[in-house]
PDB file of C-alpha atoms in Angstrom:
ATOM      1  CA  UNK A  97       0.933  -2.517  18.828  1.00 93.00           C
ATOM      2  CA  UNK A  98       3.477  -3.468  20.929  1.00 97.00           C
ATOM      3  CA  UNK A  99       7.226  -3.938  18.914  1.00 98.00           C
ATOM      4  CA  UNK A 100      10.206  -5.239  20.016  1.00 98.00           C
ATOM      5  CA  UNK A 101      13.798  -4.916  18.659  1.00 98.00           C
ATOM      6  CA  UNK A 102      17.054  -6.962  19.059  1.00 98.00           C
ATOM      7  CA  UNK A 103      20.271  -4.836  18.306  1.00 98.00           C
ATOM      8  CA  UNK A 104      24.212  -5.847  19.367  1.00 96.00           C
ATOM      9  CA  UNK A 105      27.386  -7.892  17.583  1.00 96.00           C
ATOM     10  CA  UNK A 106      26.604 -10.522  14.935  1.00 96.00           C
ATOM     11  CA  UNK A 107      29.537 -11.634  15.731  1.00 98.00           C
ATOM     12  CA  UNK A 108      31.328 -12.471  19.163  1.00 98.00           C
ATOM     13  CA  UNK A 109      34.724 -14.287  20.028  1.00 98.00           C
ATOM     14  CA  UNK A 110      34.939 -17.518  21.729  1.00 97.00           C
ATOM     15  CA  UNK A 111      35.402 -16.587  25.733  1.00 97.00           C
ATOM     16  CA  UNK A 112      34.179 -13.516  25.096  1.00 98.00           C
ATOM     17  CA  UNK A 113      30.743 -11.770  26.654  1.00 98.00           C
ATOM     18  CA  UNK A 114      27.771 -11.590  24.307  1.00 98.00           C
ATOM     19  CA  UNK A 115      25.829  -8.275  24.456  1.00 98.00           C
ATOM     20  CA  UNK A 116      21.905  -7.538  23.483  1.00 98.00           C
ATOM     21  CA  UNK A 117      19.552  -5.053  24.041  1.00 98.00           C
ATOM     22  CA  UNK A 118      16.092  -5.234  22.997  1.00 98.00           C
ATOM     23  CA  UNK A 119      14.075  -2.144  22.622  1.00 98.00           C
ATOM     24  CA  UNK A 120      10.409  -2.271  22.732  1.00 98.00           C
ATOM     25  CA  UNK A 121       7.899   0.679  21.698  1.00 97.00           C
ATOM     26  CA  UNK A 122       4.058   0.236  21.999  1.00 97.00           C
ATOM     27  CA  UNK A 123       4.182  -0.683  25.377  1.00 96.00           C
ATOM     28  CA  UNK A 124       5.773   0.401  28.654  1.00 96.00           C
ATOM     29  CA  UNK A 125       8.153  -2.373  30.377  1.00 96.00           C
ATOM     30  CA  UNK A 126       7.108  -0.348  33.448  1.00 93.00           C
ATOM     31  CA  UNK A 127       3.409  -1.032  32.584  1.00 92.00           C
ATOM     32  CA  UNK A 128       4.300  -5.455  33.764  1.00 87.00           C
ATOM     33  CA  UNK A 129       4.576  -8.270  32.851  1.00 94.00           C
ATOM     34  CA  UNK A 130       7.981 -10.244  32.201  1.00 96.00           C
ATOM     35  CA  UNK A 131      10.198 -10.248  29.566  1.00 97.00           C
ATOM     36  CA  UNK A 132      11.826 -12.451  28.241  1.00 97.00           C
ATOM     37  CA  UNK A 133      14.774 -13.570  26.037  1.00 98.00           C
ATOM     38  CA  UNK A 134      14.821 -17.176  23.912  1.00 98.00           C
ATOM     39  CA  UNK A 135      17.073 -18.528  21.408  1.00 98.00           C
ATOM     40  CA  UNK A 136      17.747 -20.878  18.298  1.00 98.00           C
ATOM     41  CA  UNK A 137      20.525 -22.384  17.060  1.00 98.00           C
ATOM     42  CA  UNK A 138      20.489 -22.972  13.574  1.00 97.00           C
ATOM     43  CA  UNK A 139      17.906 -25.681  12.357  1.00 96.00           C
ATOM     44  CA  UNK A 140      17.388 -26.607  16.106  1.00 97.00           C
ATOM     45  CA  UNK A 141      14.589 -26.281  18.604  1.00 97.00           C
ATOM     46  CA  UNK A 142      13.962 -23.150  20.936  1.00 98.00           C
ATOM     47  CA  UNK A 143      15.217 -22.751  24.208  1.00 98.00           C
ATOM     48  CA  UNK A 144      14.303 -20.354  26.975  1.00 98.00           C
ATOM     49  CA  UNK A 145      17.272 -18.281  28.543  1.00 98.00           C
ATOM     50  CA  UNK A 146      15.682 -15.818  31.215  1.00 97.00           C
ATOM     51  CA  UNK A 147      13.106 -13.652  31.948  1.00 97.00           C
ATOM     52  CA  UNK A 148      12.895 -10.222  33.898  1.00 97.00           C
ATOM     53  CA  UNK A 149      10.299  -7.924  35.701  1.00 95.00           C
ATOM     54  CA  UNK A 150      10.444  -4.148  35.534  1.00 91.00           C
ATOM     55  CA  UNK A 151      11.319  -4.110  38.917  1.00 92.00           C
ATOM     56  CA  UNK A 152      14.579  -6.304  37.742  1.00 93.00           C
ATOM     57  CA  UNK A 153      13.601  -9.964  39.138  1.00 95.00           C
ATOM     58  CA  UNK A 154      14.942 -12.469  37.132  1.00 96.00           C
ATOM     59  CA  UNK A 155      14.573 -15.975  36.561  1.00 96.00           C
ATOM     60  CA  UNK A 156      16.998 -17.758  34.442  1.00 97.00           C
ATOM     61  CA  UNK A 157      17.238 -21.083  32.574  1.00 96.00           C
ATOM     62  CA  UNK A 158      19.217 -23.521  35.444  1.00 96.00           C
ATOM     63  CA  UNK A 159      21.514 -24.690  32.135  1.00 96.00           C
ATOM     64  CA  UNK A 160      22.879 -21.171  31.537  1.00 97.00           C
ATOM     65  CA  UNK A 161      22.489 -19.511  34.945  1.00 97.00           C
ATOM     66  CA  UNK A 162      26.071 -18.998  35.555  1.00 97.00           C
ATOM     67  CA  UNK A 163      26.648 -17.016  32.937  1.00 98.00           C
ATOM     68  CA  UNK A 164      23.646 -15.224  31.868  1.00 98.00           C
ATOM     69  CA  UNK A 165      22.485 -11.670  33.097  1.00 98.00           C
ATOM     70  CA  UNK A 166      19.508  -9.972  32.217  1.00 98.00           C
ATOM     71  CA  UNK A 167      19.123  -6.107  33.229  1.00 98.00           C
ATOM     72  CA  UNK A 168      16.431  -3.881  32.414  1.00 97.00           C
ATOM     73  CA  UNK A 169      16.263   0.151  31.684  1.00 96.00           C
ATOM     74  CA  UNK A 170      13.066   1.055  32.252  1.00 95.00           C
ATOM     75  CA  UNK A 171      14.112   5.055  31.232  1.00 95.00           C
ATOM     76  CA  UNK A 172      14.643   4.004  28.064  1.00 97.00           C
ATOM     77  CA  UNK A 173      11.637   1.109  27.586  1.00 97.00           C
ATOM     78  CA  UNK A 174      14.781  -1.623  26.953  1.00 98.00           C
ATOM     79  CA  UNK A 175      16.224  -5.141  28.808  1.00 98.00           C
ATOM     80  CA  UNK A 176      19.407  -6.369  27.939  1.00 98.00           C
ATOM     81  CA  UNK A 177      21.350 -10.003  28.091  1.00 98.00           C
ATOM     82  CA  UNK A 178      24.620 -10.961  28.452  1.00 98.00           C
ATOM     83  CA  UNK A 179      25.993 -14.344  28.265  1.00 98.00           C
ATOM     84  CA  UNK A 180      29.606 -14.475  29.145  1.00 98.00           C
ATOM     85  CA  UNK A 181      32.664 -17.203  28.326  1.00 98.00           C
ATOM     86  CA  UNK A 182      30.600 -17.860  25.192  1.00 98.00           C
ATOM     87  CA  UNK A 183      31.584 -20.571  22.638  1.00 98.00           C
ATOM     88  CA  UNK A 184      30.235 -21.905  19.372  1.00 98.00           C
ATOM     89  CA  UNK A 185      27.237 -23.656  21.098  1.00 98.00           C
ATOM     90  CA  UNK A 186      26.074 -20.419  21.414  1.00 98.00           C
ATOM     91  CA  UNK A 187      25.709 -19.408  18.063  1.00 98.00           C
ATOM     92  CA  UNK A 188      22.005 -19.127  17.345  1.00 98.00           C
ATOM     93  CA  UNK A 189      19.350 -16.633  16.939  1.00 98.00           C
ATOM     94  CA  UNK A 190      18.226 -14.631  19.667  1.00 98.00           C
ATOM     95  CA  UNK A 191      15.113 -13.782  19.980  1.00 98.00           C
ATOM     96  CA  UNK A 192      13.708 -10.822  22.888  1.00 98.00           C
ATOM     97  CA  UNK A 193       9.648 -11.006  23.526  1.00 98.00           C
ATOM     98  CA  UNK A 194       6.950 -10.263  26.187  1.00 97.00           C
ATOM     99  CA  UNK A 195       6.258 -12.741  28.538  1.00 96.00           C
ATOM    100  CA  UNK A 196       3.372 -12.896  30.530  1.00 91.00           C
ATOM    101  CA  UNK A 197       2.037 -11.877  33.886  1.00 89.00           C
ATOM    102  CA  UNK A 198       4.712 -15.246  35.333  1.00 88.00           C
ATOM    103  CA  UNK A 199       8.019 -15.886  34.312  1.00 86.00           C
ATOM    104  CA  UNK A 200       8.343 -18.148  31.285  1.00 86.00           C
ATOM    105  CA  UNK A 201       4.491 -17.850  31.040  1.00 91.00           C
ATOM    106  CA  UNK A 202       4.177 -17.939  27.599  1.00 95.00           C
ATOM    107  CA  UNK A 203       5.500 -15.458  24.708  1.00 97.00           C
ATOM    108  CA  UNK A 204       2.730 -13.681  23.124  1.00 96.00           C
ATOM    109  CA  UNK A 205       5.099 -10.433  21.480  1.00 98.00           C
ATOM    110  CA  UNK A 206       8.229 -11.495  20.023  1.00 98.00           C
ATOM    111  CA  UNK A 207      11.085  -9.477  17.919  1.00 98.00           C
ATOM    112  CA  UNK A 208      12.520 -10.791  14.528  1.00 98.00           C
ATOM    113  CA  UNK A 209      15.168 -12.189  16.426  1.00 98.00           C
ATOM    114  CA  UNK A 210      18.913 -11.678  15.397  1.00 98.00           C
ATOM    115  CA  UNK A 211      21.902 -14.185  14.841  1.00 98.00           C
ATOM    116  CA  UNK A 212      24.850 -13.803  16.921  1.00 98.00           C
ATOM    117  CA  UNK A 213      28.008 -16.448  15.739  1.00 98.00           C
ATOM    118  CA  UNK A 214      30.623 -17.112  18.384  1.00 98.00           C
ATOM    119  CA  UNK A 215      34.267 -17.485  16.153  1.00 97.00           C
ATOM    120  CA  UNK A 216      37.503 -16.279  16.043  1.00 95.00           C
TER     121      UNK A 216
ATOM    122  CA  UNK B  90      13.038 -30.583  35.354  1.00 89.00           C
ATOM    123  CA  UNK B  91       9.923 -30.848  33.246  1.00 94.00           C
ATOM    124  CA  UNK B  92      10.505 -32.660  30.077  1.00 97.00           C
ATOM    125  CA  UNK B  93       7.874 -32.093  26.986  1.00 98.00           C
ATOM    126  CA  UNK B  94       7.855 -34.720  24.416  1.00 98.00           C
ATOM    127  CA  UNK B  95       5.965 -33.773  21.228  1.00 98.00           C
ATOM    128  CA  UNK B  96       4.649 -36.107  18.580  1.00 98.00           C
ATOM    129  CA  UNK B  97       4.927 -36.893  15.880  1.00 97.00           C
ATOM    130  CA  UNK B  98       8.477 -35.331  15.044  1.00 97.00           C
ATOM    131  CA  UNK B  99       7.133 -34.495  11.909  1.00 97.00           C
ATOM    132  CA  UNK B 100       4.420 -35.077   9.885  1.00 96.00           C
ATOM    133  CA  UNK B 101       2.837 -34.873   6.363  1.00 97.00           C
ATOM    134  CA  UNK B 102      -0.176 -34.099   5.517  1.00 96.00           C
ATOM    135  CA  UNK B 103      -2.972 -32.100   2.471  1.00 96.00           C
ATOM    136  CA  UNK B 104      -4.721 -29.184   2.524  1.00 96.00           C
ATOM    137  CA  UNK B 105      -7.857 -29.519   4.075  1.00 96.00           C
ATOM    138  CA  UNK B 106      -6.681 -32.115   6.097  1.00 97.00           C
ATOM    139  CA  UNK B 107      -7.223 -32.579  10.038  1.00 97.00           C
ATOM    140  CA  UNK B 108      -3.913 -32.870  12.259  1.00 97.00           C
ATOM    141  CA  UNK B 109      -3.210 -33.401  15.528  1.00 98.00           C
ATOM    142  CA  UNK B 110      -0.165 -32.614  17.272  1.00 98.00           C
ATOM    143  CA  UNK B 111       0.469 -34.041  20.899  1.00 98.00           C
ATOM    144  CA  UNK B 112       2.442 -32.979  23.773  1.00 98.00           C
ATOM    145  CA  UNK B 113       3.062 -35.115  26.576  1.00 98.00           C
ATOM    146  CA  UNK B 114       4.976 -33.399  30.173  1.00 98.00           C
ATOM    147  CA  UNK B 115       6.879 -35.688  32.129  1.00 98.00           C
ATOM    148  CA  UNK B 116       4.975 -34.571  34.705  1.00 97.00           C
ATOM    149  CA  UNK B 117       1.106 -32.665  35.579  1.00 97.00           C
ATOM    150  CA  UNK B 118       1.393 -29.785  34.565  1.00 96.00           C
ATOM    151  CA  UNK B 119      -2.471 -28.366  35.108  1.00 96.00           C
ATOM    152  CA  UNK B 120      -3.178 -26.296  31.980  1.00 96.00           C
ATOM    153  CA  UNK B 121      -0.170 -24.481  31.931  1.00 96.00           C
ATOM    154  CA  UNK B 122       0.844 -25.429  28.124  1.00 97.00           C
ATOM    155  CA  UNK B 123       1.192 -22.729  25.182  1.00 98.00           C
ATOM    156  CA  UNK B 124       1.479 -23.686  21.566  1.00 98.00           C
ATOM    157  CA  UNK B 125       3.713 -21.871  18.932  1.00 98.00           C
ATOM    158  CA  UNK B 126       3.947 -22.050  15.212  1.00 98.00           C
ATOM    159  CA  UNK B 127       7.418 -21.362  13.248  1.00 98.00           C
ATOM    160  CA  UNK B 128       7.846 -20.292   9.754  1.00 98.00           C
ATOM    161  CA  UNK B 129      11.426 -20.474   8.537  1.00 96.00           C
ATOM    162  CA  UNK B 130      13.447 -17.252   8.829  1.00 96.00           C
ATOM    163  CA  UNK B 131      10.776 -15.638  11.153  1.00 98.00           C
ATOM    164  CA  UNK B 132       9.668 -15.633  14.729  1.00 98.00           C
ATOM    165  CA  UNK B 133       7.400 -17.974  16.439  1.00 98.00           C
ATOM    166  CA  UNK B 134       3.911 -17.215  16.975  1.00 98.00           C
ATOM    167  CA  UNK B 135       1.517 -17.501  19.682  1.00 98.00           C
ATOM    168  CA  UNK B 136      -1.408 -19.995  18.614  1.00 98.00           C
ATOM    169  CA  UNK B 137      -2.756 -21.222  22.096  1.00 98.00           C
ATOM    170  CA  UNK B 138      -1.951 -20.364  25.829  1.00 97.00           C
ATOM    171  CA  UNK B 139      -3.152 -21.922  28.843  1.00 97.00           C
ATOM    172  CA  UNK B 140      -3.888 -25.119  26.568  1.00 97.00           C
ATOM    173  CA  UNK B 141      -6.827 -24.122  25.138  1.00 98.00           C
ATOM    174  CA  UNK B 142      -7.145 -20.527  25.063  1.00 97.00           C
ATOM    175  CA  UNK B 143      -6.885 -19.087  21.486  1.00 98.00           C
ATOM    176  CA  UNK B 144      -4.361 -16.009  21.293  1.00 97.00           C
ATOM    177  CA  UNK B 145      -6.200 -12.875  19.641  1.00 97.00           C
ATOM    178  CA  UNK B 146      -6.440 -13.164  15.848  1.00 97.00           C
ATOM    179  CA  UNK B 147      -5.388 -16.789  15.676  1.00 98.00           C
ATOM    180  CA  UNK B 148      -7.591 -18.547  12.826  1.00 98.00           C
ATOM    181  CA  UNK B 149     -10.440 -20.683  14.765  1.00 98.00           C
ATOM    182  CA  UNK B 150      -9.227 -24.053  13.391  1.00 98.00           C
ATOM    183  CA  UNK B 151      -6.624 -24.071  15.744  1.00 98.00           C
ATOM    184  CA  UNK B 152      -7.830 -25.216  18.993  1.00 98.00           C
ATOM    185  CA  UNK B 153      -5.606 -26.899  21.965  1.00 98.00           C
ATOM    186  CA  UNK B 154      -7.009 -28.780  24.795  1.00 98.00           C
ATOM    187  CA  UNK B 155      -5.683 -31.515  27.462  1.00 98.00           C
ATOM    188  CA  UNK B 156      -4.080 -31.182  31.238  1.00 97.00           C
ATOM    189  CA  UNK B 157      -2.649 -33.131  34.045  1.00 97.00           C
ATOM    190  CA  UNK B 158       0.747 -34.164  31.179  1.00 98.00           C
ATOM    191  CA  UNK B 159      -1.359 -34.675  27.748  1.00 98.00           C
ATOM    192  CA  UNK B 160      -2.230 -31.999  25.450  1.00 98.00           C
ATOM    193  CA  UNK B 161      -2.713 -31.744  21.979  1.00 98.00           C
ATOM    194  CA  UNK B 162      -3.179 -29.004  19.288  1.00 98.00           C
ATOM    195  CA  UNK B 163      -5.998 -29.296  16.775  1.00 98.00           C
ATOM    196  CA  UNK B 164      -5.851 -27.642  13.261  1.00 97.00           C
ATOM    197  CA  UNK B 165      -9.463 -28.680  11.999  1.00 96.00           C
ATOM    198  CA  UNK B 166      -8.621 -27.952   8.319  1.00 96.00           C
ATOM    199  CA  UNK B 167      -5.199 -27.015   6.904  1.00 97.00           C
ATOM    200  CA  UNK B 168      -5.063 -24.105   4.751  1.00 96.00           C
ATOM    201  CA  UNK B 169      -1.393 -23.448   2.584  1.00 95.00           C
ATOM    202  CA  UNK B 170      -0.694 -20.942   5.043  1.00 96.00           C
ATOM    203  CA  UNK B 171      -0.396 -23.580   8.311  1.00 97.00           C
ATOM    204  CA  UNK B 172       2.817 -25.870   6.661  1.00 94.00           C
ATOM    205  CA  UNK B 173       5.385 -24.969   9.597  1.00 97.00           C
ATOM    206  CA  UNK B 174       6.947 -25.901  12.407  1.00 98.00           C
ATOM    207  CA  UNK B 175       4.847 -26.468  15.687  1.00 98.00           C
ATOM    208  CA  UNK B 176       6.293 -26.232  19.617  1.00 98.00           C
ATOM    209  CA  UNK B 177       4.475 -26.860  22.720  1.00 98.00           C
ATOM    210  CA  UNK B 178       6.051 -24.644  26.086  1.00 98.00           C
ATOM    211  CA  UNK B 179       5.816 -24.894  29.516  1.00 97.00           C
ATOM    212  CA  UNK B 180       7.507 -22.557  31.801  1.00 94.00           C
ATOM    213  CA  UNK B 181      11.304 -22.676  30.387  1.00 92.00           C
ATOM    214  CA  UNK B 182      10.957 -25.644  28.623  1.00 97.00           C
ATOM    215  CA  UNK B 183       9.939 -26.073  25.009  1.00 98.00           C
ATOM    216  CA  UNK B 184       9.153 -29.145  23.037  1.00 98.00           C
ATOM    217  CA  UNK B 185      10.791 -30.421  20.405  1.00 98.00           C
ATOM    218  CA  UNK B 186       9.021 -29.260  17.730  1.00 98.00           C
ATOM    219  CA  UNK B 187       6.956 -31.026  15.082  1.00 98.00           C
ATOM    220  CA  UNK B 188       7.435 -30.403  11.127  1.00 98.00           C
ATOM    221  CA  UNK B 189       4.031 -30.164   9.102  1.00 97.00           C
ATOM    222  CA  UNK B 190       4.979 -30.689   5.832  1.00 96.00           C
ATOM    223  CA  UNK B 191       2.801 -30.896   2.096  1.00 89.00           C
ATOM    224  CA  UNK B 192       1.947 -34.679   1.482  1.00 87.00           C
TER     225      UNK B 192
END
């Protein structure tokens, strides 16, 4: 069963970078396909932020390419964001989840997804 | 950049009932379409990928069909359980969403 786990800040300053890792078990990120990261802000719809490969390809939403990075540790089965000079449009639930065999394929294993507020 | 306009917004509707939810891409998009349903406080779930492929363990009253820029998702007859939120995806791009609510 393949599990995946968002951990970092609830809360991040305006400017500032916003850090995640997700850790997935059940599965090796070595093993393929993408994966991917999405979020929510609060009562809105979902939108797509990047995806990576094991072998650290990346495709990113055109909207926040400039200041999104995804990485990937494939020693310890985890892929990690960062979205820098954040502000309060950023506030929203993250969500880290499997993509498929293409980038932004579709989502098929997703974690419970954690909410990260951007204030002073 | 492909736009995906769902309808209705939202929707009410009793048990038993059959829905239909559409999704319409700006442009073709072959069968490249994936269907998600949201429960508040939770994660979205996998229903349908490749328009009308059903994910594993996905009741069969959801169904999904269409290409080229119309698809729609099928729930044949609701059960209690299927009151949530609804979004189509294609590539980065997620519709709006559509709100099944209890008539």
């Amino acid at each position: 069963q393949v599990q995946l786990q968002e951990s970092g800040p609830g809360l991040v300053k305006p400017s500032e970078t916003l850090s995640l890792t997700c850790a997935v078990s059940g599965y090796s990120i070595s093993s393929g396909y993408y994966w991917g990261w999405i979020r929510q802000p609060p009562g809105k719809g979902l939108e797509w932020i990047g995806s990576i490969y094991h072998s650290g390809s990346t495709y990113y939403n055109p909207s926040l390419k400039s200041r999104v990075t995804i990485s990937v540790d494939t020693s310890k089965n985890q892929f990690s964001l960062k979205l820098s000079s954040v502000t309060a449009a950023d506030t929203a639930v993250y969500y880290c989840a499997r993509d498929s065999l293409v980038a932004a394929g579709y989502f098929d294993y997703w974690g419970q997804g954690t909410l990260v507020t951007v204030s002073s | 950049a492909i736009q995906l306009t769902q309808s209705p917004s939202s929707l009410s509707a009793s048990v038993g009932d059959r829905v239909t939810i559409t999704c319409r891409a700006s442009q073709g998009i072959s069968s490249a379409l994936a269907w998600y349903q949201q429960k508040p406080g939770k994660a979205p779930k996998l229903l349908i990928y490749d328009a009308s492929s059903l994910e594993s363990g996905v009741p069969s009253r959801f169904s999904g069909s269409g290409s080229g820029t119309d698809f729609t998702l099928t729930i044949s007859s609701l059960q209690p359980e299927d009151f949530a939120t609804y979004y189509c995806q294609h590539s980065g791009t997620f519709g709006q969403g559509t709100k099944l609510e209890i008539k």
